PDB file of C-alpha atoms in Angstrom:
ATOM      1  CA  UNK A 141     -92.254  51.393  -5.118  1.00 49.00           C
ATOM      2  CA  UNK A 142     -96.030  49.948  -3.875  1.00 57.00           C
ATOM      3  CA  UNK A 143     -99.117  50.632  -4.046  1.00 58.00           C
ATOM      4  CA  UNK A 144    -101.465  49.203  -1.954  1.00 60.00           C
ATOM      5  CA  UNK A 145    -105.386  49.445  -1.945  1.00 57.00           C
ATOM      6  CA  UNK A 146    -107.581  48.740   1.868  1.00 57.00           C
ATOM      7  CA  UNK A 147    -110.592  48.492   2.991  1.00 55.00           C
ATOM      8  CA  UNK A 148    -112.411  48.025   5.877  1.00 53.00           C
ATOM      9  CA  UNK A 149    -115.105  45.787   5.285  1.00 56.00           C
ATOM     10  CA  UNK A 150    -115.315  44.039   8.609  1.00 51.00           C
ATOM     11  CA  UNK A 151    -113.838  45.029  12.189  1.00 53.00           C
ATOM     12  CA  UNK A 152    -111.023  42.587  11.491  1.00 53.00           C
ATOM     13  CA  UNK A 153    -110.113  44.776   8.558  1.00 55.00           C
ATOM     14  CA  UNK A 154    -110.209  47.965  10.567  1.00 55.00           C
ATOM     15  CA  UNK A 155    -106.825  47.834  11.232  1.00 62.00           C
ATOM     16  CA  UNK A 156    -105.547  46.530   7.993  1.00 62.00           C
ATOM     17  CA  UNK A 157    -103.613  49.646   7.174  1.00 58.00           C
ATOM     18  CA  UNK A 158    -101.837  50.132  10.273  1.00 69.00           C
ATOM     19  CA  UNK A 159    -100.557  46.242  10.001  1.00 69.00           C
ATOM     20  CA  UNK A 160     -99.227  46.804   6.073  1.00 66.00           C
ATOM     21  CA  UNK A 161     -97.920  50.321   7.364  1.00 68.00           C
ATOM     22  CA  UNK A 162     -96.027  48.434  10.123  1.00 71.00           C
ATOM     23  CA  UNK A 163     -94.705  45.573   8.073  1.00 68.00           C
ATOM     24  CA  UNK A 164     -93.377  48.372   5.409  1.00 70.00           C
ATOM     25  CA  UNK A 165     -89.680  50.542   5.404  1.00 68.00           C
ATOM     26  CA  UNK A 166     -90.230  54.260   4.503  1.00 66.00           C
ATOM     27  CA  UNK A 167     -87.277  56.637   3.507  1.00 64.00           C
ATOM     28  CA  UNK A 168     -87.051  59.783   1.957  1.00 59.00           C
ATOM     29  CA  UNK A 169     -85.896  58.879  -2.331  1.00 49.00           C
ATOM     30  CA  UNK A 170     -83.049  60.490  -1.774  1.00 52.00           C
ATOM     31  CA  UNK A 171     -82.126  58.445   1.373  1.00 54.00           C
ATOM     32  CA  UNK A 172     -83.414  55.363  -0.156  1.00 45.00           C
ATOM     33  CA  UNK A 173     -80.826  56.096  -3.494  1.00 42.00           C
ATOM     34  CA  UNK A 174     -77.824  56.401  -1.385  1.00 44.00           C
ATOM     35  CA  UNK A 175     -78.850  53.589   0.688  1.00 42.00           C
ATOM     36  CA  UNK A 176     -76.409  50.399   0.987  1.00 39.00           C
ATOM     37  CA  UNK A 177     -79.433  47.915   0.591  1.00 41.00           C
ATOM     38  CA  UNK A 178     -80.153  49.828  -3.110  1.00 37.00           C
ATOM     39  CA  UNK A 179     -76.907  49.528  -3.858  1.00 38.00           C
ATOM     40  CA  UNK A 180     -76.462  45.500  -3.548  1.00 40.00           C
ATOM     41  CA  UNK A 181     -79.395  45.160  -4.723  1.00 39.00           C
ATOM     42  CA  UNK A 182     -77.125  46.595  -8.406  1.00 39.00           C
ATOM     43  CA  UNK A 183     -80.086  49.233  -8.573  1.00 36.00           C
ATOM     44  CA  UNK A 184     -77.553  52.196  -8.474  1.00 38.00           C
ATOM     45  CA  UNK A 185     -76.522  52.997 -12.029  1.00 38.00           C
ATOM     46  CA  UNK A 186     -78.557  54.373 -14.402  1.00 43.00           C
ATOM     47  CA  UNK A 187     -77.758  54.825 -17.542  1.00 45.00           C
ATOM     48  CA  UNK A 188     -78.731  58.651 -19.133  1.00 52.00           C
ATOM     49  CA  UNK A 189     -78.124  60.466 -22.311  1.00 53.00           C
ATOM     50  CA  UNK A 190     -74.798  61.684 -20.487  1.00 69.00           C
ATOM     51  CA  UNK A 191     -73.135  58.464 -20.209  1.00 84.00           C
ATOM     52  CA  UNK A 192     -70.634  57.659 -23.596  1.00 90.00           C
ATOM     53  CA  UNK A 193     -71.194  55.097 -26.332  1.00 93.00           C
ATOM     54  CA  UNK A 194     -68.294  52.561 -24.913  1.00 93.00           C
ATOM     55  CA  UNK A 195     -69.486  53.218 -21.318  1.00 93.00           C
ATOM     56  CA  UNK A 196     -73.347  52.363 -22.216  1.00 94.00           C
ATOM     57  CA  UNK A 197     -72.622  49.171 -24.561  1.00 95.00           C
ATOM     58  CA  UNK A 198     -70.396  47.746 -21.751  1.00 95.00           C
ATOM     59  CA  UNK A 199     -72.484  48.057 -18.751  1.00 95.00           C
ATOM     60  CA  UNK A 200     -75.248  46.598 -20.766  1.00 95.00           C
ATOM     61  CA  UNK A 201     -72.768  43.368 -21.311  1.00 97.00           C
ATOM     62  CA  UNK A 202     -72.091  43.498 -17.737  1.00 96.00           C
ATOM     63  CA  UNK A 203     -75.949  43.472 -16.802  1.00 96.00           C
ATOM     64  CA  UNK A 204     -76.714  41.054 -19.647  1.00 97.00           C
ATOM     65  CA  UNK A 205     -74.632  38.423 -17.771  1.00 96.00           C
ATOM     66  CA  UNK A 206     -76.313  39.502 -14.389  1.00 95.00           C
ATOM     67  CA  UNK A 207     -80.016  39.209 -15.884  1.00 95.00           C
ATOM     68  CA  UNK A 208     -79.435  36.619 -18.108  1.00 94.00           C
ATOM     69  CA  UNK A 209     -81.850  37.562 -21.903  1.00 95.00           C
ATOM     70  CA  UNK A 210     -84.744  35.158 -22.316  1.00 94.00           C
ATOM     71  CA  UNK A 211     -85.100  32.495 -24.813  1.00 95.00           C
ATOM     72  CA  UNK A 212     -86.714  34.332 -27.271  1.00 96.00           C
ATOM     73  CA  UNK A 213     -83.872  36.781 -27.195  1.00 97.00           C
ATOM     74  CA  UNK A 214     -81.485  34.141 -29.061  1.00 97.00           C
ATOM     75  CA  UNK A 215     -82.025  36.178 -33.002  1.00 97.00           C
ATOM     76  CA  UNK A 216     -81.522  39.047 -31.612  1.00 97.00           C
ATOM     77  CA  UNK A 217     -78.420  38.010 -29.466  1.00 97.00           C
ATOM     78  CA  UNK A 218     -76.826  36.596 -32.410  1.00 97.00           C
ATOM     79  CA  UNK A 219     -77.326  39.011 -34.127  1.00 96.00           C
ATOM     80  CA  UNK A 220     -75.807  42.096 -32.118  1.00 96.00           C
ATOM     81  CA  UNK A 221     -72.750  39.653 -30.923  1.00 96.00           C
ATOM     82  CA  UNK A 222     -70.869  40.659 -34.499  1.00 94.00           C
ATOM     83  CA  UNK A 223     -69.936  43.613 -32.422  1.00 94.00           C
ATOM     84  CA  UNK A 224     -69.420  42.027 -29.044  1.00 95.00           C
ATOM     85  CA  UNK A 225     -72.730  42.716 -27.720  1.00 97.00           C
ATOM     86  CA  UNK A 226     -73.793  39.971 -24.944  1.00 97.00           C
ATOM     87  CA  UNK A 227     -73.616  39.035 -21.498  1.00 96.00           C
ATOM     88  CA  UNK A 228     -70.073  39.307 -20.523  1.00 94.00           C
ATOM     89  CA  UNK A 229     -68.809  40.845 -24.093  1.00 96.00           C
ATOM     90  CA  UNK A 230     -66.674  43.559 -24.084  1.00 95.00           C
ATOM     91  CA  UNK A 231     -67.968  46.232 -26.412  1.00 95.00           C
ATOM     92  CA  UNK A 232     -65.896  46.389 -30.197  1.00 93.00           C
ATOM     93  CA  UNK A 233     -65.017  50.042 -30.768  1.00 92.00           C
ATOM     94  CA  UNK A 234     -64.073  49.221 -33.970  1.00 92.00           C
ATOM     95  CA  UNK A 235     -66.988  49.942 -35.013  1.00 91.00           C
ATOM     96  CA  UNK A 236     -67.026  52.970 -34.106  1.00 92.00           C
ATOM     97  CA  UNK A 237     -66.621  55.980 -36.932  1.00 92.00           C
ATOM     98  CA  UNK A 238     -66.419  59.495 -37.460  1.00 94.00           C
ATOM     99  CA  UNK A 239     -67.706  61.853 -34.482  1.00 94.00           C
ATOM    100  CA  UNK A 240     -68.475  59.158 -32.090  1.00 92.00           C
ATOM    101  CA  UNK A 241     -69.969  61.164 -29.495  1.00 91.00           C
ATOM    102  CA  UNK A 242     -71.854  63.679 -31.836  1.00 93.00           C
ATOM    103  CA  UNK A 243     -72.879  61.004 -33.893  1.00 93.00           C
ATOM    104  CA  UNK A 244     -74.611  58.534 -30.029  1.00 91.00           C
ATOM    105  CA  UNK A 245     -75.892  62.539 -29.605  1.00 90.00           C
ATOM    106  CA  UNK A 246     -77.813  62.561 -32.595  1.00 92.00           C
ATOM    107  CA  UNK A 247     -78.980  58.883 -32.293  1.00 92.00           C
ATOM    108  CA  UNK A 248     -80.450  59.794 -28.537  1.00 88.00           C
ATOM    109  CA  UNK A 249     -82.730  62.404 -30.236  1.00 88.00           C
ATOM    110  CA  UNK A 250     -83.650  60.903 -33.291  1.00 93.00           C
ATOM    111  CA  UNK A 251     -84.680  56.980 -31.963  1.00 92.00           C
ATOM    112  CA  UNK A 252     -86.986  58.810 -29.308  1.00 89.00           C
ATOM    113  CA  UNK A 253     -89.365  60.071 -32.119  1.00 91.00           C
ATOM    114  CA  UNK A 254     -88.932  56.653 -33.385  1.00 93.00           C
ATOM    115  CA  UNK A 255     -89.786  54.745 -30.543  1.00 93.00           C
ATOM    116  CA  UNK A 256     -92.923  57.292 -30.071  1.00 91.00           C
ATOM    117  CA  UNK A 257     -93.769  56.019 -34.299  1.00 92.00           C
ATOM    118  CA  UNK A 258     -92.935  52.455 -33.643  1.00 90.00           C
ATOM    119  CA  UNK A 259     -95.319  52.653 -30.124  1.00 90.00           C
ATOM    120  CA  UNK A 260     -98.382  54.330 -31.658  1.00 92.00           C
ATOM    121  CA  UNK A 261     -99.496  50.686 -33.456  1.00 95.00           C
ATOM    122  CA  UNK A 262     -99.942  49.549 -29.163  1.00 96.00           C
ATOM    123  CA  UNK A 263    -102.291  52.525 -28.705  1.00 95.00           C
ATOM    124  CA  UNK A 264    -105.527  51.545 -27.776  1.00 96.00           C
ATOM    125  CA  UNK A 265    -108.812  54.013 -27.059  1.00 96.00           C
ATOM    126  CA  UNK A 266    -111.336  53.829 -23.857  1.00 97.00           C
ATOM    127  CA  UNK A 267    -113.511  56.894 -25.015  1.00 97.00           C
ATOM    128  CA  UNK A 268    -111.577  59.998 -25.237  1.00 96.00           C
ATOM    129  CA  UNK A 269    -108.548  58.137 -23.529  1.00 98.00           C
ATOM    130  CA  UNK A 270    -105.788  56.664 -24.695  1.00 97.00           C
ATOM    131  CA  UNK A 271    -103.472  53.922 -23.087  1.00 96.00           C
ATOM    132  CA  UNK A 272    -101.116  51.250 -24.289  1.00 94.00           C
ATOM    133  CA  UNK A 273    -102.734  47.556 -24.772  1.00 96.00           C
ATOM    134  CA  UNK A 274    -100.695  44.682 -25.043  1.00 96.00           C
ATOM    135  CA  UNK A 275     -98.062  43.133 -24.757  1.00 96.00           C
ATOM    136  CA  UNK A 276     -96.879  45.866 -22.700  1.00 96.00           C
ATOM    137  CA  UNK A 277     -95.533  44.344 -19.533  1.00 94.00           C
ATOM    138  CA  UNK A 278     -94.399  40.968 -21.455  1.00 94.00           C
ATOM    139  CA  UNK A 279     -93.156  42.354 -24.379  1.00 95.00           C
ATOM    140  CA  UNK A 280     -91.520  39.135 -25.811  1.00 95.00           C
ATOM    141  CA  UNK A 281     -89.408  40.556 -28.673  1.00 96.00           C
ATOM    142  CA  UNK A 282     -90.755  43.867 -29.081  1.00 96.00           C
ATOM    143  CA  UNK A 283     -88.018  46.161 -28.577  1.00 95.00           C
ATOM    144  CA  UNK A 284     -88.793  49.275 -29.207  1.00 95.00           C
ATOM    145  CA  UNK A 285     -92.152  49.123 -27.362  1.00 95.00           C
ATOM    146  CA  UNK A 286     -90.260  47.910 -24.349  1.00 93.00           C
ATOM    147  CA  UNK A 287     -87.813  50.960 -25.065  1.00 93.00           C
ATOM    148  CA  UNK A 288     -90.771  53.278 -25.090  1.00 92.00           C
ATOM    149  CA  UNK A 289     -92.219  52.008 -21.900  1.00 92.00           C
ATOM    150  CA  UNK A 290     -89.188  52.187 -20.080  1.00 89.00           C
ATOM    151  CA  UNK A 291     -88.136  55.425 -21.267  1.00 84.00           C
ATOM    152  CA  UNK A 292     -91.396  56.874 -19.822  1.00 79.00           C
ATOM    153  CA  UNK A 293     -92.068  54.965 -16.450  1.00 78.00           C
ATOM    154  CA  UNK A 294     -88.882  52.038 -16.437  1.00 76.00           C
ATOM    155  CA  UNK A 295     -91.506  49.276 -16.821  1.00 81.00           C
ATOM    156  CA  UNK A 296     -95.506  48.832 -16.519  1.00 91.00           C
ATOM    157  CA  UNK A 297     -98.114  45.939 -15.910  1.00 95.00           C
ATOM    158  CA  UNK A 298     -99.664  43.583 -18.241  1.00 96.00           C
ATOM    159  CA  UNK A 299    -103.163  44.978 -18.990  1.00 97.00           C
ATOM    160  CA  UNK A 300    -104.920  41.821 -16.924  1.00 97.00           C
ATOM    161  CA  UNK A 301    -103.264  43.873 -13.878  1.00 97.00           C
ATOM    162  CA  UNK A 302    -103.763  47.029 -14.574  1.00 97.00           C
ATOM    163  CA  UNK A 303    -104.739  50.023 -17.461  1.00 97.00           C
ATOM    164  CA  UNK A 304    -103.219  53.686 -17.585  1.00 96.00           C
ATOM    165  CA  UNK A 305    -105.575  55.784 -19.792  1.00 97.00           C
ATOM    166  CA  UNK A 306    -104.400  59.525 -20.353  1.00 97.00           C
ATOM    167  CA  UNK A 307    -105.953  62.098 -21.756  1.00 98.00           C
ATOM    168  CA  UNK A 308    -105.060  65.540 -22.724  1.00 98.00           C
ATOM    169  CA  UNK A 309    -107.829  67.495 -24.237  1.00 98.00           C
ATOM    170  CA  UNK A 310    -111.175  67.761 -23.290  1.00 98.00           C
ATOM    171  CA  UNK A 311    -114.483  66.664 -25.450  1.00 97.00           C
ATOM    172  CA  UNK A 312    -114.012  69.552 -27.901  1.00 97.00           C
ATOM    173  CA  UNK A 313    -110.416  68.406 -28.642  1.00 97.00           C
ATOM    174  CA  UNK A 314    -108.648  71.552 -26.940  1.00 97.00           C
ATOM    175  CA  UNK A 315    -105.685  71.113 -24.562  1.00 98.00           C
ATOM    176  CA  UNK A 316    -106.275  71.118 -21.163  1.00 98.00           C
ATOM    177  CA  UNK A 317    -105.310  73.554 -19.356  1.00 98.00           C
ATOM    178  CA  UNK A 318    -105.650  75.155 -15.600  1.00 97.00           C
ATOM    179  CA  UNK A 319    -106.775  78.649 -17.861  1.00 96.00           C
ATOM    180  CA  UNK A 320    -110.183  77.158 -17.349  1.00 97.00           C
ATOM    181  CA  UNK A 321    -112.468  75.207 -15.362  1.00 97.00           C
ATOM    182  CA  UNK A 322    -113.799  71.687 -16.694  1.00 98.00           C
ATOM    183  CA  UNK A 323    -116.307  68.542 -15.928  1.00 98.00           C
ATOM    184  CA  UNK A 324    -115.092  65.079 -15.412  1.00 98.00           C
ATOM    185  CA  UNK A 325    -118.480  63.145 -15.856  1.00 98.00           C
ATOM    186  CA  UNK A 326    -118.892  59.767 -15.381  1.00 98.00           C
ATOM    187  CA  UNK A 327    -121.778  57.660 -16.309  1.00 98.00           C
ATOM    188  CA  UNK A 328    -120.355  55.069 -14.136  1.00 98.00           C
ATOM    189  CA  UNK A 329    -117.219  54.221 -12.430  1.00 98.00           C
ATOM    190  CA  UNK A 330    -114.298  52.222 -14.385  1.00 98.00           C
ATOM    191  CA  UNK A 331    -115.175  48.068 -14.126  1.00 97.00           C
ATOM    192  CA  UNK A 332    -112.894  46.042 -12.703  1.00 98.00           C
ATOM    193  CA  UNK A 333    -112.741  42.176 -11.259  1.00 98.00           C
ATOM    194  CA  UNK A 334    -113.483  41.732  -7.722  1.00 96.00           C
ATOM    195  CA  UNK A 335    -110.857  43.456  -5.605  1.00 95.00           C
ATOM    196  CA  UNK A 336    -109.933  46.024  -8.698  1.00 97.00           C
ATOM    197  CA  UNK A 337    -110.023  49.575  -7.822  1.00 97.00           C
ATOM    198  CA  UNK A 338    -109.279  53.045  -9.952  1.00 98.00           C
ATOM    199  CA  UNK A 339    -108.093  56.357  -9.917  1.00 98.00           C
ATOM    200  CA  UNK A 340    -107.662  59.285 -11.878  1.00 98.00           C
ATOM    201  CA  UNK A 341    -104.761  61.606 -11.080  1.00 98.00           C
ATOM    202  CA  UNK A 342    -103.809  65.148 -12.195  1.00 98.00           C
ATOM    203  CA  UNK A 343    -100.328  65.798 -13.068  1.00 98.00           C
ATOM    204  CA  UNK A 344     -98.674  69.139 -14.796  1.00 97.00           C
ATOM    205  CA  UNK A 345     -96.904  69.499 -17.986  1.00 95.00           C
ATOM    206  CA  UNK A 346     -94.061  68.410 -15.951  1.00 93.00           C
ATOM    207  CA  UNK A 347     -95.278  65.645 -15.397  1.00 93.00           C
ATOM    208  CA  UNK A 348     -95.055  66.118 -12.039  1.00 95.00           C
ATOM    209  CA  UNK A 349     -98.263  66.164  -9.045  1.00 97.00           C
ATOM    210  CA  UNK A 350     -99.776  69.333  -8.291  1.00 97.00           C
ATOM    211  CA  UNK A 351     -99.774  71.415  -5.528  1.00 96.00           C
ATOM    212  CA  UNK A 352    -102.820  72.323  -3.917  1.00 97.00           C
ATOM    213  CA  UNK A 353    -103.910  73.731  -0.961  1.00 95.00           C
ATOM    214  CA  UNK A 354    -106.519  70.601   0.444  1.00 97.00           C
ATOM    215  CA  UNK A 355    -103.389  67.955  -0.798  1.00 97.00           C
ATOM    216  CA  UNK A 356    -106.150  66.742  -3.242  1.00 98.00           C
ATOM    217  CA  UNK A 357    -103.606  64.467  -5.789  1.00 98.00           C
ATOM    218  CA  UNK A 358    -106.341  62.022  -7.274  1.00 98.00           C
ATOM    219  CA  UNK A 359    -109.918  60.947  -6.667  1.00 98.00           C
ATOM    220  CA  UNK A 360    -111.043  57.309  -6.510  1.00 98.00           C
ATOM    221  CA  UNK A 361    -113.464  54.702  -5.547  1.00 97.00           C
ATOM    222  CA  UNK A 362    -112.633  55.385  -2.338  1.00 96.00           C
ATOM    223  CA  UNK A 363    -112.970  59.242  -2.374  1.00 97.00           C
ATOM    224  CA  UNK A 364    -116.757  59.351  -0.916  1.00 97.00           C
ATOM    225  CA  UNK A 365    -117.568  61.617  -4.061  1.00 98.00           C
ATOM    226  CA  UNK A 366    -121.182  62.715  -4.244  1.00 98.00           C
ATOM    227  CA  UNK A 367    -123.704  61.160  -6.442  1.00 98.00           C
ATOM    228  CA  UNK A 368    -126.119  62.868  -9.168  1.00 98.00           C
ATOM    229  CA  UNK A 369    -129.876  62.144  -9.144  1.00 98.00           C
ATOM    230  CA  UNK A 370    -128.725  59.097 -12.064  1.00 97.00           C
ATOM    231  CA  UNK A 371    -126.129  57.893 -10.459  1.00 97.00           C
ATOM    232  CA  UNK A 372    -123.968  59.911 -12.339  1.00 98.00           C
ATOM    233  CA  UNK A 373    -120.500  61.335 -10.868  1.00 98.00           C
ATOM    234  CA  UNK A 374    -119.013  64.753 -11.625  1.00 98.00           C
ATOM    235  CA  UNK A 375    -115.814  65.758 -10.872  1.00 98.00           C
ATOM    236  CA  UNK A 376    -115.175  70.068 -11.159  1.00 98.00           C
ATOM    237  CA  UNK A 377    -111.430  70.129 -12.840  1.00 98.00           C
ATOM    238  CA  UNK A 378    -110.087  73.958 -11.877  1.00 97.00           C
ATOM    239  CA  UNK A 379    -107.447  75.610 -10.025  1.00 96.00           C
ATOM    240  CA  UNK A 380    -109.919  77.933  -7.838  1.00 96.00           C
ATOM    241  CA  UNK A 381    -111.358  75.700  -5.251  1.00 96.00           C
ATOM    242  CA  UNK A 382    -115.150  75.790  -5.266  1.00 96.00           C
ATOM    243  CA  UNK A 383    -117.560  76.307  -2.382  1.00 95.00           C
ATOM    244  CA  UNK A 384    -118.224  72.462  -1.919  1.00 97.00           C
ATOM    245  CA  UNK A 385    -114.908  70.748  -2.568  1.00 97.00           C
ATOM    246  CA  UNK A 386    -116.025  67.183  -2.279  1.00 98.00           C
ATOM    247  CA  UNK A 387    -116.317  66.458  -6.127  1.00 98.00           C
ATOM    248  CA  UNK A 388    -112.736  68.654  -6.505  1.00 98.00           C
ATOM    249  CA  UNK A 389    -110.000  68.033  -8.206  1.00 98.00           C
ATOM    250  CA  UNK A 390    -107.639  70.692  -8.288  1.00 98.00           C
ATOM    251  CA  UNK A 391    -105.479  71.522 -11.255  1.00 97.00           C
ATOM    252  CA  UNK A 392    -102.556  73.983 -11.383  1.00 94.00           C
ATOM    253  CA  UNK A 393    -102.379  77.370 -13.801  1.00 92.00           C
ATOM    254  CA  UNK A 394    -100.891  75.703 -17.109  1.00 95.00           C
ATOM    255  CA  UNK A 395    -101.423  72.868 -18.948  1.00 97.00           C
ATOM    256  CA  UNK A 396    -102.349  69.598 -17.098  1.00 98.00           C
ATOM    257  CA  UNK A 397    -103.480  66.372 -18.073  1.00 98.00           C
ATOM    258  CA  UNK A 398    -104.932  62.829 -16.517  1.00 98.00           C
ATOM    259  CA  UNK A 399    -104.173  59.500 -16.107  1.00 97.00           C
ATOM    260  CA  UNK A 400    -106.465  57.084 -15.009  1.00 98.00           C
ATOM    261  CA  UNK A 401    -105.526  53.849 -13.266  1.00 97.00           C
ATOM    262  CA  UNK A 402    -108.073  50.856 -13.544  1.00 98.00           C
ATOM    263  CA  UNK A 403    -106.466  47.951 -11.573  1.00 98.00           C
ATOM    264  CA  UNK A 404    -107.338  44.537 -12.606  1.00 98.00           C
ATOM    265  CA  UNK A 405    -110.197  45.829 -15.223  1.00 98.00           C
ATOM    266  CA  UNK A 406    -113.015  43.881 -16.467  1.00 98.00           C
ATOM    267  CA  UNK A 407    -112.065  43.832 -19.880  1.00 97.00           C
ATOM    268  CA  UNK A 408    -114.909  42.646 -21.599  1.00 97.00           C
ATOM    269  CA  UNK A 409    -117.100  45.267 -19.404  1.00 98.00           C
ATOM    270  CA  UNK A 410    -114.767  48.224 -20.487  1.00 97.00           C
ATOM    271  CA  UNK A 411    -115.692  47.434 -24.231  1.00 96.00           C
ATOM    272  CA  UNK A 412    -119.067  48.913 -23.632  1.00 97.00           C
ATOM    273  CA  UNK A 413    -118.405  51.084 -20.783  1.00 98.00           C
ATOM    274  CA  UNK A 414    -118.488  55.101 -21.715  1.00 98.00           C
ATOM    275  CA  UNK A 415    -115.450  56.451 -20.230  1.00 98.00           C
ATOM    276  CA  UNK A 416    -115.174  59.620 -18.782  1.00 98.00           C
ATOM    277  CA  UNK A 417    -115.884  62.867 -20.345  1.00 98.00           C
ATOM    278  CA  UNK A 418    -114.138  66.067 -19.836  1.00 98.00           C
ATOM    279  CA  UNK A 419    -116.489  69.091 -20.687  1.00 98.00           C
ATOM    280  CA  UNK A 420    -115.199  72.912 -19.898  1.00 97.00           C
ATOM    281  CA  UNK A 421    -117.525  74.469 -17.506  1.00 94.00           C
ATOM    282  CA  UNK A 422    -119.228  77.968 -19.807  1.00 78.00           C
ATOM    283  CA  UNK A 423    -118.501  80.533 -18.029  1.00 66.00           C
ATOM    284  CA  UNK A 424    -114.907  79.651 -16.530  1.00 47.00           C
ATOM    285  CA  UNK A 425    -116.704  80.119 -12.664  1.00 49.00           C
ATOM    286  CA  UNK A 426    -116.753  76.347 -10.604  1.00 48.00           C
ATOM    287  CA  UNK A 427    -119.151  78.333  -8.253  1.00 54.00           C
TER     288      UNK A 427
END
């Protein structure tokens, strides 16, 4: 999966978008899952809280030996070898006691909160928002902040590429939620390097986009939002589309939260820039 960001700063840029569009293979996910390119490409199998203890050690030899570990991987390959784990190894069941499959059961739910613990000492704040600093995206030895990562999105950029503040409750620390109508106010627009852009997206408590009748997922710098007299930006947060929808960004009827996306950020600008604020609009009306 791609992003790409264009712009059309001269009439040889104009048709920028149609060129990357043409040079680019769409499919449907589902067609693209089944597809015999994904599956050469070893992409096919993915490992879930379904799949058995014996099953899950072994394909991870089998993919060790495909993706050989890095260097700084030798401790810990040493170490987990007692019990056959490696590239190539075949898993020792041996080790193996009492209620083997309640027993992986119980370790699936209880090394999530774990991971969650161990992850918090990566959380870093931009105002009211919180994202993951580094090393995220070369994690080096870091295990269980990799595992985190990967259990949320499979991987994730180093932050010289690219942040992903969230937040979840708005200035007076309640929980967002499509119940009522809000302010996203910025003081300025996120900093980034030359050739950086940003977003901010809306997703559900699914975690999933949400549906809206403009197709409104995200604004950004490219959104043509209307200024304020200072320059200012606000953004109206609700799930009842206002009478001017150009500053809109439409929520569903639960709780919803955002993620912002700064792509290569100026990171000595963003210590002094005021992030975003999210305000709830007294009363609940956006009109």
């Amino acid at each position: 999966m791609k992003r790409f960001a264009a712009s059309a700063d001269s009439e040889t840029d104009e048709n920028i978008w149609e060129t990357v569009e043409a040079a680019t293979e769409k499919a449907p996910v589902n067609q693209f899952i089944h597809s015999v390119a994904l599956a050469d490409a070893q992409f096919k199998t993915v490992v879930t809280p379904n799949v058995d203890t014996i099953t899950f050690f072994n394909k991870a030899n089998e993919l060790m030996a495909k993706n050989s570990p890095a260097a700084a991987d030798k401790e810990m390959l040493e170490k987990i070898a007692a019990v056959n784990i490696g590239p190539g190894m075949e898993f020792d069941t041996s080790v193996l006691t009492g209620d083997v499959a309640e027993n992986w059961k119980t370790m699936l739910t209880e090394v999530r909160l774990k991971l969650i613990k161990e992850g918090q000492k990566f959380s870093k704040k931009l105002g009211q928002w919180d994202y993951f600093g580094e090393p995220i995206g070369d994690f080096n030895t870091e295990y269980a902040y990799r595992a985190l990562v990967a259990l949320a999105g499979l991987g994730a950029n180093t932050v010289e590429v690219a942040l992903y503040p969230k937040i979840e409750q708005d200035a007076d620390g309640n929980t967002l939620t499509g119940e009522k109508s809000y302010i996203l106010h910025f003081e300025s627009y996120p900093q980034v390097l030359k050739g950086g852009f940003w977003s901010v997206t809306a997703y559900g408590d699914d975690d999933f986009l949400i549906d809206n009748p403009i197709d409104r997922y995200c604004i950004n710098d490219r959104s043509g939002l209307k200024v304020n007299d200072d320059d200012s930006v606000d953004v109206i947060l609700s799930k009842d589309a206002p009478e001017d929808t150009t500053n809109w960004l439409p929520v569903g009827d639960g709780g919803f939260h955002l993620y912002m996306r700064i792509y290569t950020p100026d990171m000595d600008a963003l210590e002094t820039w005021m992030a975003p604020t999210i305000t709830e609009i007294y009363p609940s009306n956006v009109n």
